[in-house]
PDB file of C-alpha atoms in Angstrom:
ATOM      1  CA  MET O  90     116.488 111.022  82.550  1.00 43.00           C
ATOM      2  CA  ARG O  91     119.553 112.276  84.398  1.00 41.00           C
ATOM      3  CA  ARG O  92     122.772 110.653  83.343  1.00 38.00           C
ATOM      4  CA  GLY O  93     125.978 109.658  85.054  1.00 38.00           C
ATOM      5  CA  GLY O  94     126.934 107.776  88.159  1.00 38.00           C
ATOM      6  CA  MET O  95     128.321 104.653  86.493  1.00 38.00           C
ATOM      7  CA  LEU O  96     130.945 104.086  89.178  1.00 35.00           C
ATOM      8  CA  LEU O  97     128.382 104.511  91.983  1.00 37.00           C
ATOM      9  CA  ALA O  98     126.055 102.150  90.150  1.00 40.00           C
ATOM     10  CA  ALA O  99     128.711  99.466  89.855  1.00 41.00           C
ATOM     11  CA  VAL O 100     129.525  99.682  93.566  1.00 34.00           C
ATOM     12  CA  LEU O 101     125.904  99.579  94.704  1.00 44.00           C
ATOM     13  CA  LEU O 102     124.872  96.836  92.338  1.00 43.00           C
ATOM     14  CA  ALA O 103     127.811  94.685  93.347  1.00 42.00           C
ATOM     15  CA  SER O 104     126.946  95.142  97.034  1.00 40.00           C
ATOM     16  CA  ALA O 105     123.320  94.173  96.353  1.00 44.00           C
ATOM     17  CA  GLY O 106     124.312  90.784  94.952  1.00 44.00           C
ATOM     18  CA  GLY O 107     124.400  87.578  96.955  1.00 43.00           C
ATOM     19  CA  ALA O 108     123.569  83.932  97.062  1.00 42.00           C
ATOM     20  CA  GLY O 109     120.202  82.720  95.939  1.00 49.00           C
ATOM     21  CA  MET O 110     120.096  82.819  92.163  1.00 49.00           C
ATOM     22  CA  VAL O 111     121.958  80.171  90.243  1.00 40.00           C
ATOM     23  CA  SER O 112     123.484  81.249  86.962  1.00 44.00           C
ATOM     24  CA  LEU O 113     121.763  79.175  84.328  1.00 41.00           C
ATOM     25  CA  PRO O 114     123.912  77.155  81.914  1.00 42.00           C
ATOM     26  CA  LEU O 115     123.461  77.863  78.234  1.00 42.00           C
ATOM     27  CA  SER O 116     123.517  75.391  75.411  1.00 41.00           C
ATOM     28  CA  ALA O 117     125.929  75.986  72.551  1.00 41.00           C
ATOM     29  CA  ALA O 118     123.054  77.204  70.385  1.00 40.00           C
ATOM     30  CA  ALA O 119     121.737  79.551  73.047  1.00 41.00           C
ATOM     31  CA  ALA O 120     125.205  80.954  73.598  1.00 42.00           C
ATOM     32  CA  GLN O 121     125.076  82.334  70.057  1.00 52.00           C
ATOM     33  CA  ASP O 122     122.213  84.611  71.153  1.00 72.00           C
ATOM     34  CA  VAL O 123     123.539  87.523  73.198  1.00 79.00           C
ATOM     35  CA  THR O 124     120.160  87.919  74.920  1.00 89.00           C
ATOM     36  CA  ALA O 125     119.488  84.248  75.787  1.00 91.00           C
ATOM     37  CA  TYR O 126     120.772  84.444  79.360  1.00 93.00           C
ATOM     38  CA  HIS O 127     118.943  87.719  79.959  1.00 95.00           C
ATOM     39  CA  ARG O 128     115.648  86.118  78.955  1.00 93.00           C
ATOM     40  CA  GLN O 129     116.319  83.213  81.318  1.00 94.00           C
ATOM     41  CA  VAL O 130     116.910  85.588  84.233  1.00 95.00           C
ATOM     42  CA  TYR O 131     113.760  87.521  83.291  1.00 95.00           C
ATOM     43  CA  ALA O 132     111.679  84.332  83.283  1.00 95.00           C
ATOM     44  CA  GLU O 133     113.183  82.960  86.488  1.00 95.00           C
ATOM     45  CA  VAL O 134     112.720  86.165  88.467  1.00 96.00           C
ATOM     46  CA  ASN O 135     109.110  86.622  87.394  1.00 95.00           C
ATOM     47  CA  ALA O 136     108.314  82.982  88.182  1.00 95.00           C
ATOM     48  CA  ARG O 137     109.584  83.448  91.749  1.00 94.00           C
ATOM     49  CA  LEU O 138     108.186  86.893  92.612  1.00 92.00           C
ATOM     50  CA  ASP O 139     105.721  85.520  95.166  1.00 91.00           C
ATOM     51  CA  ARG O 140     108.655  83.970  97.081  1.00 94.00           C
ATOM     52  CA  PHE O 141     110.618  87.204  97.328  1.00 94.00           C
ATOM     53  CA  GLU O 142     110.326  89.968  99.916  1.00 91.00           C
ATOM     54  CA  ARG O 143     108.463  92.927  98.432  1.00 91.00           C
ATOM     55  CA  ARG O 144     109.402  96.482  99.391  1.00 90.00           C
ATOM     56  CA  GLU O 145     108.031  99.849  98.269  1.00 88.00           C
ATOM     57  CA  VAL O 146     109.545 103.297  98.344  1.00 85.00           C
ATOM     58  CA  VAL O 147     108.739 106.742  96.961  1.00 82.00           C
ATOM     59  CA  VAL O 148     111.724 108.694  95.647  1.00 79.00           C
ATOM     60  CA  ASP O 149     111.669 112.445  95.150  1.00 73.00           C
ATOM     61  CA  ARG O 150     113.839 113.261  92.123  1.00 67.00           C
ATOM     62  CA  ASP O 151     114.615 116.923  91.573  1.00 66.00           C
ATOM     63  CA  TRP O 152     114.329 116.636  87.793  1.00 61.00           C
ATOM     64  CA  TRP O 153     110.897 114.884  87.798  1.00 63.00           C
ATOM     65  CA  PRO O 154     107.776 116.940  88.690  1.00 65.00           C
ATOM     66  CA  VAL O 155     106.191 114.361  91.023  1.00 70.00           C
ATOM     67  CA  PRO O 156     107.544 111.645  93.324  1.00 75.00           C
ATOM     68  CA  VAL O 157     108.542 108.383  91.646  1.00 82.00           C
ATOM     69  CA  GLU O 158     107.210 105.057  92.887  1.00 84.00           C
ATOM     70  CA  ALA O 159     109.518 102.025  93.088  1.00 90.00           C
ATOM     71  CA  ILE O 160     108.777  98.437  94.085  1.00 93.00           C
ATOM     72  CA  GLY O 161     111.629  96.045  94.781  1.00 94.00           C
ATOM     73  CA  TRP O 162     111.763  92.273  95.176  1.00 95.00           C
ATOM     74  CA  PHE O 163     114.532  90.810  97.340  1.00 94.00           C
ATOM     75  CA  ASP O 164     115.848  87.258  97.656  1.00 94.00           C
ATOM     76  CA  GLY O 165     117.364  87.593 101.098  1.00 89.00           C
ATOM     77  CA  GLU O 166     119.624  90.634 100.827  1.00 86.00           C
ATOM     78  CA  ALA O 167     119.938  90.382  97.037  1.00 91.00           C
ATOM     79  CA  ILE O 168     117.827  92.605  94.792  1.00 94.00           C
ATOM     80  CA  ARG O 169     116.176  90.714  91.925  1.00 96.00           C
ATOM     81  CA  ARG O 170     113.759  93.154  90.330  1.00 97.00           C
ATOM     82  CA  ILE O 171     112.790  96.801  90.604  1.00 96.00           C
ATOM     83  CA  ALA O 172     109.604  98.176  89.011  1.00 95.00           C
ATOM     84  CA  VAL O 173     109.553 101.962  88.687  1.00 92.00           C
ATOM     85  CA  ARG O 174     106.778 104.287  87.585  1.00 86.00           C
ATOM     86  CA  HIS O 175     107.382 107.904  86.566  1.00 82.00           C
ATOM     87  CA  PRO O 176     103.891 109.467  86.353  1.00 77.00           C
ATOM     88  CA  GLY O 177     103.378 112.252  83.818  1.00 70.00           C
ATOM     89  CA  ASP O 178     100.662 114.641  82.727  1.00 62.00           C
ATOM     90  CA  HIS O 179     100.112 112.836  79.432  1.00 64.00           C
ATOM     91  CA  GLY O 180     101.372 109.351  80.146  1.00 72.00           C
ATOM     92  CA  ASP O 181     103.762 107.344  82.267  1.00 81.00           C
ATOM     93  CA  THR O 182     107.298 106.052  81.905  1.00 86.00           C
ATOM     94  CA  THR O 183     107.795 102.652  83.506  1.00 90.00           C
ATOM     95  CA  GLN O 184     111.045 100.771  83.987  1.00 94.00           C
ATOM     96  CA  ASP O 185     111.668  97.189  85.074  1.00 96.00           C
ATOM     97  CA  PHE O 186     115.208  96.372  86.223  1.00 97.00           C
ATOM     98  CA  TYR O 187     116.287  92.713  86.528  1.00 97.00           C
ATOM     99  CA  PHE O 188     119.341  91.496  88.432  1.00 95.00           C
ATOM    100  CA  ASP O 189     121.329  88.304  88.903  1.00 93.00           C
ATOM    101  CA  ASP O 190     124.058  87.686  91.488  1.00 88.00           C
ATOM    102  CA  ASP O 191     126.523  89.804  89.507  1.00 85.00           C
ATOM    103  CA  GLY O 192     124.355  92.908  89.091  1.00 90.00           C
ATOM    104  CA  LEU O 193     122.076  94.477  86.493  1.00 93.00           C
ATOM    105  CA  VAL O 194     121.060  92.174  83.637  1.00 95.00           C
ATOM    106  CA  PHE O 195     118.078  93.649  81.814  1.00 96.00           C
ATOM    107  CA  VAL O 196     115.969  96.826  81.727  1.00 97.00           C
ATOM    108  CA  PHE O 197     112.583  96.998  80.030  1.00 96.00           C
ATOM    109  CA  GLN O 198     111.355 100.553  79.548  1.00 94.00           C
ATOM    110  CA  ALA O 199     107.920 101.607  78.286  1.00 92.00           C
ATOM    111  CA  VAL O 200     106.804 105.170  77.595  1.00 88.00           C
ATOM    112  CA  THR O 201     103.038 105.574  77.276  1.00 82.00           C
ATOM    113  CA  THR O 202     101.794 108.791  75.695  1.00 77.00           C
ATOM    114  CA  GLN O 203      98.169 109.798  76.136  1.00 68.00           C
ATOM    115  CA  ALA O 204      96.632 111.967  73.419  1.00 61.00           C
ATOM    116  CA  VAL O 205      95.692 115.448  74.644  1.00 58.00           C
ATOM    117  CA  THR O 206      92.128 114.751  73.558  1.00 58.00           C
ATOM    118  CA  GLY O 207      92.076 111.586  75.654  1.00 58.00           C
ATOM    119  CA  ALA O 208      91.130 109.579  72.565  1.00 60.00           C
ATOM    120  CA  GLY O 209      93.880 107.005  72.873  1.00 64.00           C
ATOM    121  CA  ALA O 210      97.372 106.175  73.975  1.00 70.00           C
ATOM    122  CA  SER O 211     100.512 104.824  72.337  1.00 79.00           C
ATOM    123  CA  THR O 212     103.340 102.910  73.986  1.00 87.00           C
ATOM    124  CA  ARG O 213     106.982 102.774  72.979  1.00 89.00           C
ATOM    125  CA  GLU O 214     108.928  99.829  74.395  1.00 93.00           C
ATOM    126  CA  GLU O 215     112.711  99.599  74.624  1.00 95.00           C
ATOM    127  CA  ARG O 216     114.947  96.764  75.831  1.00 95.00           C
ATOM    128  CA  HIS O 217     118.425  97.055  77.321  1.00 96.00           C
ATOM    129  CA  TYR O 218     120.787  94.135  77.972  1.00 96.00           C
ATOM    130  CA  PHE O 219     123.701  94.320  80.427  1.00 94.00           C
ATOM    131  CA  GLN O 220     126.684  92.133  81.144  1.00 90.00           C
ATOM    132  CA  ALA O 221     129.482  92.705  83.707  1.00 85.00           C
ATOM    133  CA  GLY O 222     128.290  96.240  84.447  1.00 85.00           C
ATOM    134  CA  ALA O 223     128.050  97.365  80.824  1.00 89.00           C
ATOM    135  CA  MET O 224     125.220  97.564  78.309  1.00 93.00           C
ATOM    136  CA  VAL O 225     125.850  95.105  75.469  1.00 94.00           C
ATOM    137  CA  ARG O 226     122.668  95.572  73.446  1.00 94.00           C
ATOM    138  CA  TRP O 227     119.885  98.136  73.128  1.00 96.00           C
ATOM    139  CA  LEU O 228     116.726  97.547  71.095  1.00 94.00           C
ATOM    140  CA  ASP O 229     114.774 100.722  70.449  1.00 93.00           C
ATOM    141  CA  GLY O 230     111.011 101.117  70.116  1.00 89.00           C
ATOM    142  CA  ASP O 231     111.109  99.655  66.619  1.00 90.00           C
ATOM    143  CA  ARG O 232     113.037  96.584  67.840  1.00 89.00           C
ATOM    144  CA  GLN O 233     116.104  97.901  65.992  1.00 93.00           C
ATOM    145  CA  ALA O 234     119.543  97.564  67.554  1.00 93.00           C
ATOM    146  CA  VAL O 235     121.177 100.875  68.455  1.00 94.00           C
ATOM    147  CA  SER O 236     124.864 100.982  67.534  1.00 95.00           C
ATOM    148  CA  PRO O 237     127.233 100.957  70.535  1.00 94.00           C
ATOM    149  CA  LYS O 238     129.296 103.534  68.650  1.00 95.00           C
ATOM    150  CA  ARG O 239     126.565 106.161  68.982  1.00 94.00           C
ATOM    151  CA  LYS O 240     126.818 108.722  71.762  1.00 93.00           C
ATOM    152  CA  ALA O 241     123.208 107.952  72.700  1.00 94.00           C
ATOM    153  CA  PHE O 242     124.224 104.376  73.525  1.00 94.00           C
ATOM    154  CA  SER O 243     126.788 105.355  76.170  1.00 91.00           C
ATOM    155  CA  GLU O 244     124.450 108.021  77.531  1.00 93.00           C
ATOM    156  CA  ARG O 245     121.600 105.551  77.945  1.00 92.00           C
ATOM    157  CA  GLU O 246     123.980 103.042  79.561  1.00 92.00           C
ATOM    158  CA  ALA O 247     125.101 105.607  82.157  1.00 90.00           C
ATOM    159  CA  GLU O 248     121.532 106.759  82.720  1.00 89.00           C
ATOM    160  CA  LEU O 249     120.175 103.278  83.450  1.00 91.00           C
ATOM    161  CA  LEU O 250     123.086 102.276  85.672  1.00 90.00           C
ATOM    162  CA  SER O 251     122.607 105.461  87.663  1.00 85.00           C
ATOM    163  CA  ASP O 252     118.842 104.882  87.948  1.00 88.00           C
ATOM    164  CA  ALA O 253     119.368 101.281  89.045  1.00 89.00           C
ATOM    165  CA  ALA O 254     121.827 102.413  91.713  1.00 87.00           C
ATOM    166  CA  THR O 255     119.486 105.139  92.971  1.00 85.00           C
ATOM    167  CA  PHE O 256     116.494 102.856  93.393  1.00 89.00           C
ATOM    168  CA  THR O 257     118.570  99.975  94.777  1.00 89.00           C
ATOM    169  CA  ALA O 258     119.971 102.252  97.473  1.00 84.00           C
ATOM    170  CA  ALA O 259     116.507 103.595  98.340  1.00 83.00           C
ATOM    171  CA  LEU O 260     114.991 100.116  98.588  1.00 87.00           C
ATOM    172  CA  ILE O 261     117.849  98.706 100.653  1.00 82.00           C
ATOM    173  CA  GLY O 262     116.974 101.355 103.233  1.00 70.00           C
ATOM    174  CA  VAL O 263     113.392 100.086 103.483  1.00 62.00           C
ATOM    175  CA  THR O 264     112.756  97.237 105.923  1.00 58.00           C
ATOM    176  CA  ALA O 265     109.767  95.035 106.563  1.00 52.00           C
ATOM    177  CA  ASP O 266     109.004  97.202 109.617  1.00 55.00           C
ATOM    178  CA  ALA O 267     108.420 100.093 107.224  1.00 59.00           C
ATOM    179  CA  ALA O 268     105.635  98.308 105.352  1.00 62.00           C
ATOM    180  CA  PRO O 269     102.262 100.140 105.275  1.00 68.00           C
ATOM    181  CA  GLN O 270     100.029  99.267 108.238  1.00 72.00           C
ATOM    182  CA  PRO O 271      96.314 100.207 108.106  1.00 76.00           C
ATOM    183  CA  VAL O 272      95.259 101.656 111.466  1.00 79.00           C
ATOM    184  CA  GLY O 273      91.696 102.707 110.677  1.00 81.00           C
ATOM    185  CA  PRO O 274      88.595 101.490 108.846  1.00 85.00           C
ATOM    186  CA  VAL O 275      87.954 102.125 105.167  1.00 85.00           C
ATOM    187  CA  GLU O 276      85.850 105.293 104.921  1.00 89.00           C
ATOM    188  CA  GLU O 277      84.081 107.307 102.219  1.00 90.00           C
ATOM    189  CA  THR O 278      83.944 111.072 101.865  1.00 95.00           C
ATOM    190  CA  THR O 279      82.135 112.971  99.103  1.00 95.00           C
ATOM    191  CA  GLY O 280      82.957 116.550  98.232  1.00 96.00           C
ATOM    192  CA  THR O 281      84.074 118.837  95.426  1.00 96.00           C
ATOM    193  CA  PHE O 282      87.300 117.902  93.671  1.00 97.00           C
ATOM    194  CA  ASP O 283      89.862 120.725  93.870  1.00 96.00           C
ATOM    195  CA  GLY O 284      92.736 119.034  92.062  1.00 96.00           C
ATOM    196  CA  PHE O 285      96.089 117.640  93.159  1.00 96.00           C
ATOM    197  CA  GLU O 286      98.828 119.293  95.157  1.00 95.00           C
ATOM    198  CA  TYR O 287     102.387 118.296  94.281  1.00 92.00           C
ATOM    199  CA  GLY O 288     105.278 118.419  96.708  1.00 86.00           C
ATOM    200  CA  ASP O 289     107.269 115.653  98.352  1.00 83.00           C
ATOM    201  CA  TYR O 290     104.108 113.597  97.772  1.00 90.00           C
ATOM    202  CA  VAL O 291     100.927 113.963  95.743  1.00 94.00           C
ATOM    203  CA  HIS O 292      97.825 115.042  97.654  1.00 96.00           C
ATOM    204  CA  LEU O 293      94.226 114.884  96.459  1.00 97.00           C
ATOM    205  CA  LEU O 294      92.274 117.974  97.559  1.00 97.00           C
ATOM    206  CA  LEU O 295      88.575 117.779  98.327  1.00 97.00           C
ATOM    207  CA  THR O 296      86.265 120.533  99.596  1.00 96.00           C
ATOM    208  CA  VAL O 297      83.748 119.188 102.128  1.00 95.00           C
ATOM    209  CA  ASP O 298      81.245 121.557 103.764  1.00 93.00           C
ATOM    210  CA  GLY O 299      83.402 124.542 102.927  1.00 94.00           C
ATOM    211  CA  GLU O 300      86.619 123.041 104.284  1.00 95.00           C
ATOM    212  CA  THR O 301      89.494 121.503 102.320  1.00 95.00           C
ATOM    213  CA  ARG O 302      90.472 117.909 103.032  1.00 96.00           C
ATOM    214  CA  SER O 303      93.790 116.509 101.856  1.00 96.00           C
ATOM    215  CA  PHE O 304      94.508 112.850 101.151  1.00 97.00           C
ATOM    216  CA  PHE O 305      97.871 111.277 100.349  1.00 95.00           C
ATOM    217  CA  VAL O 306      98.188 109.533  96.968  1.00 93.00           C
ATOM    218  CA  LEU O 307     100.718 106.758  97.655  1.00 88.00           C
ATOM    219  CA  ARG O 308      99.299 103.894  95.578  1.00 84.00           C
ATOM    220  CA  THR O 309      96.921 103.978  92.644  1.00 83.00           C
ATOM    221  CA  ASP O 310      94.285 101.912  90.888  1.00 79.00           C
ATOM    222  CA  ALA O 311      92.683 102.355  87.456  1.00 79.00           C
ATOM    223  CA  ALA O 312      90.118 104.929  88.648  1.00 85.00           C
ATOM    224  CA  LEU O 313      92.733 107.042  90.388  1.00 88.00           C
ATOM    225  CA  GLU O 314      95.063 106.748  87.400  1.00 88.00           C
ATOM    226  CA  ARG O 315      92.340 108.185  85.142  1.00 89.00           C
ATOM    227  CA  LEU O 316      91.843 111.101  87.500  1.00 93.00           C
ATOM    228  CA  LEU O 317      95.589 111.756  87.690  1.00 93.00           C
ATOM    229  CA  ASP O 318      95.797 111.676  83.891  1.00 92.00           C
ATOM    230  CA  ARG O 319      93.018 114.250  83.400  1.00 92.00           C
ATOM    231  CA  PRO O 320      92.329 116.141  86.634  1.00 94.00           C
ATOM    232  CA  GLU O 321      91.072 119.203  84.759  1.00 94.00           C
ATOM    233  CA  ALA O 322      88.040 117.240  83.536  1.00 93.00           C
ATOM    234  CA  ALA O 323      86.848 116.668  87.110  1.00 94.00           C
ATOM    235  CA  LEU O 324      87.687 120.033  88.707  1.00 95.00           C
ATOM    236  CA  GLY O 325      84.764 121.529  90.614  1.00 95.00           C
ATOM    237  CA  LYS O 326      82.694 118.376  90.263  1.00 95.00           C
ATOM    238  CA  PRO O 327      81.485 115.948  92.949  1.00 95.00           C
ATOM    239  CA  LEU O 328      83.960 113.209  93.813  1.00 95.00           C
ATOM    240  CA  ARG O 329      83.674 110.307  96.223  1.00 93.00           C
ATOM    241  CA  VAL O 330      86.979 109.407  97.877  1.00 94.00           C
ATOM    242  CA  ILE O 331      87.442 106.008  99.487  1.00 91.00           C
ATOM    243  CA  TRP O 332      90.278 106.339 101.991  1.00 92.00           C
ATOM    244  CA  GLN O 333      91.921 104.850 105.046  1.00 90.00           C
ATOM    245  CA  THR O 334      94.245 106.006 107.782  1.00 91.00           C
ATOM    246  CA  SER O 335      97.523 104.116 107.418  1.00 87.00           C
ATOM    247  CA  ARG O 336     100.881 104.082 109.151  1.00 83.00           C
ATOM    248  CA  GLU O 337     103.377 104.787 106.373  1.00 83.00           C
ATOM    249  CA  HIS O 338     107.160 105.059 106.280  1.00 75.00           C
ATOM    250  CA  LEU O 339     107.835 108.541 104.905  1.00 77.00           C
ATOM    251  CA  PRO O 340     111.559 109.415 104.918  1.00 71.00           C
ATOM    252  CA  GLU O 341     110.776 113.131 104.650  1.00 70.00           C
ATOM    253  CA  ALA O 342     108.808 112.888 107.910  1.00 70.00           C
ATOM    254  CA  GLY O 343     111.656 111.112 109.668  1.00 66.00           C
ATOM    255  CA  GLY O 344     109.993 107.711 109.828  1.00 66.00           C
ATOM    256  CA  PRO O 345     106.562 106.100 110.211  1.00 77.00           C
ATOM    257  CA  VAL O 346     103.603 108.492 110.458  1.00 85.00           C
ATOM    258  CA  GLU O 347      99.833 108.097 110.318  1.00 90.00           C
ATOM    259  CA  VAL O 348      98.288 109.633 107.200  1.00 92.00           C
ATOM    260  CA  ASP O 349      94.987 109.453 105.330  1.00 94.00           C
ATOM    261  CA  ILE O 350      95.627 107.730 101.998  1.00 92.00           C
ATOM    262  CA  VAL O 351      93.371 107.448  98.956  1.00 92.00           C
ATOM    263  CA  LEU O 352      92.383 103.886  98.084  1.00 89.00           C
ATOM    264  CA  THR O 353      90.214 104.751  95.080  1.00 89.00           C
ATOM    265  CA  VAL O 354      87.836 107.404  93.785  1.00 90.00           C
ATOM    266  CA  GLN O 355      84.396 107.471  92.168  1.00 89.00           C
ATOM    267  CA  GLN O 356      83.391 110.337  89.929  1.00 83.00           C
ATOM    268  CA  ARG O 357      79.712 111.257  90.125  1.00 72.00           C
TER     269      ARG O 357
END
C-alpha cells in the first residue's frame, strides 16, 4: 500500500479523538505485556459496536484497481473502529483499525489469497500495535516480531498511519443523512452475465432481451463475493440478479442519487 503521510495522520487522528472511552487501568503484571492495553481496547470496542453510530463510505484510491469499502463506528464524534476491504482478483486484503481517545491503537490486517484453480484459499494475518502515534510492535504472519530497526518496520508504520488518516477523513465527511435509503421494492431480473465494469464504482452488467442493464455493486454477500472472485466462470451464462433502487450518497455524483444496486445473485 502507498506509504507516507505520518504528519497528516497524526493531525487527523488527534482531531478524531474525544470523550467517551475511558482508558483502562492495567495491573502491574499486565503492564509487563506491551500489547495488554491494545487487547483491552480491542475487546471494549467490539463489545460496544451496537451502541456506536455506523457509517459507510467507498474510497477510490488511484493505486488500487477497484473502489475500497470502509465501515466506521463512531462514539459521538470520536472514531473507534474502521473496517476496510480491498477486493482483489484472487483474494481480499482486509484491515481493522482500532482507536482510543488518543488515536490509533491497533491494526489487524488479513490477506486472503485464492488459488487460481479455485481449489482453496490461504490467509496471512498480521498485527500492529501503536502508542502515542507510533508503532511499537509488529507481529508478522508467522506471529514473529519484526525488528523496529528494519526499514520495513518504519515503512509499514507510515503506511498504516496514512491509511488510517485517509479513511478517518472520508468517514468524518459521511453523516447519518447520507445513509442508504431504499426507495423501491426488491426486484429480480434474469439475463446473460456480461461481467463487471470497473470505474469509480463496480457495475454488474447483464444482457436482457438484447439490451445491457447495469447494476451498482456497493455491498456484497457470499454469492456476490464468489462471482466477483471468478467472473470468468459465469461469463455468457444465465444469471438472476436480485436488486433494489436505493438513494445512495456518492461523492463523485455530488451527493445523494438514486441507483439500482445489487443485493445478491443466483447463478443458474
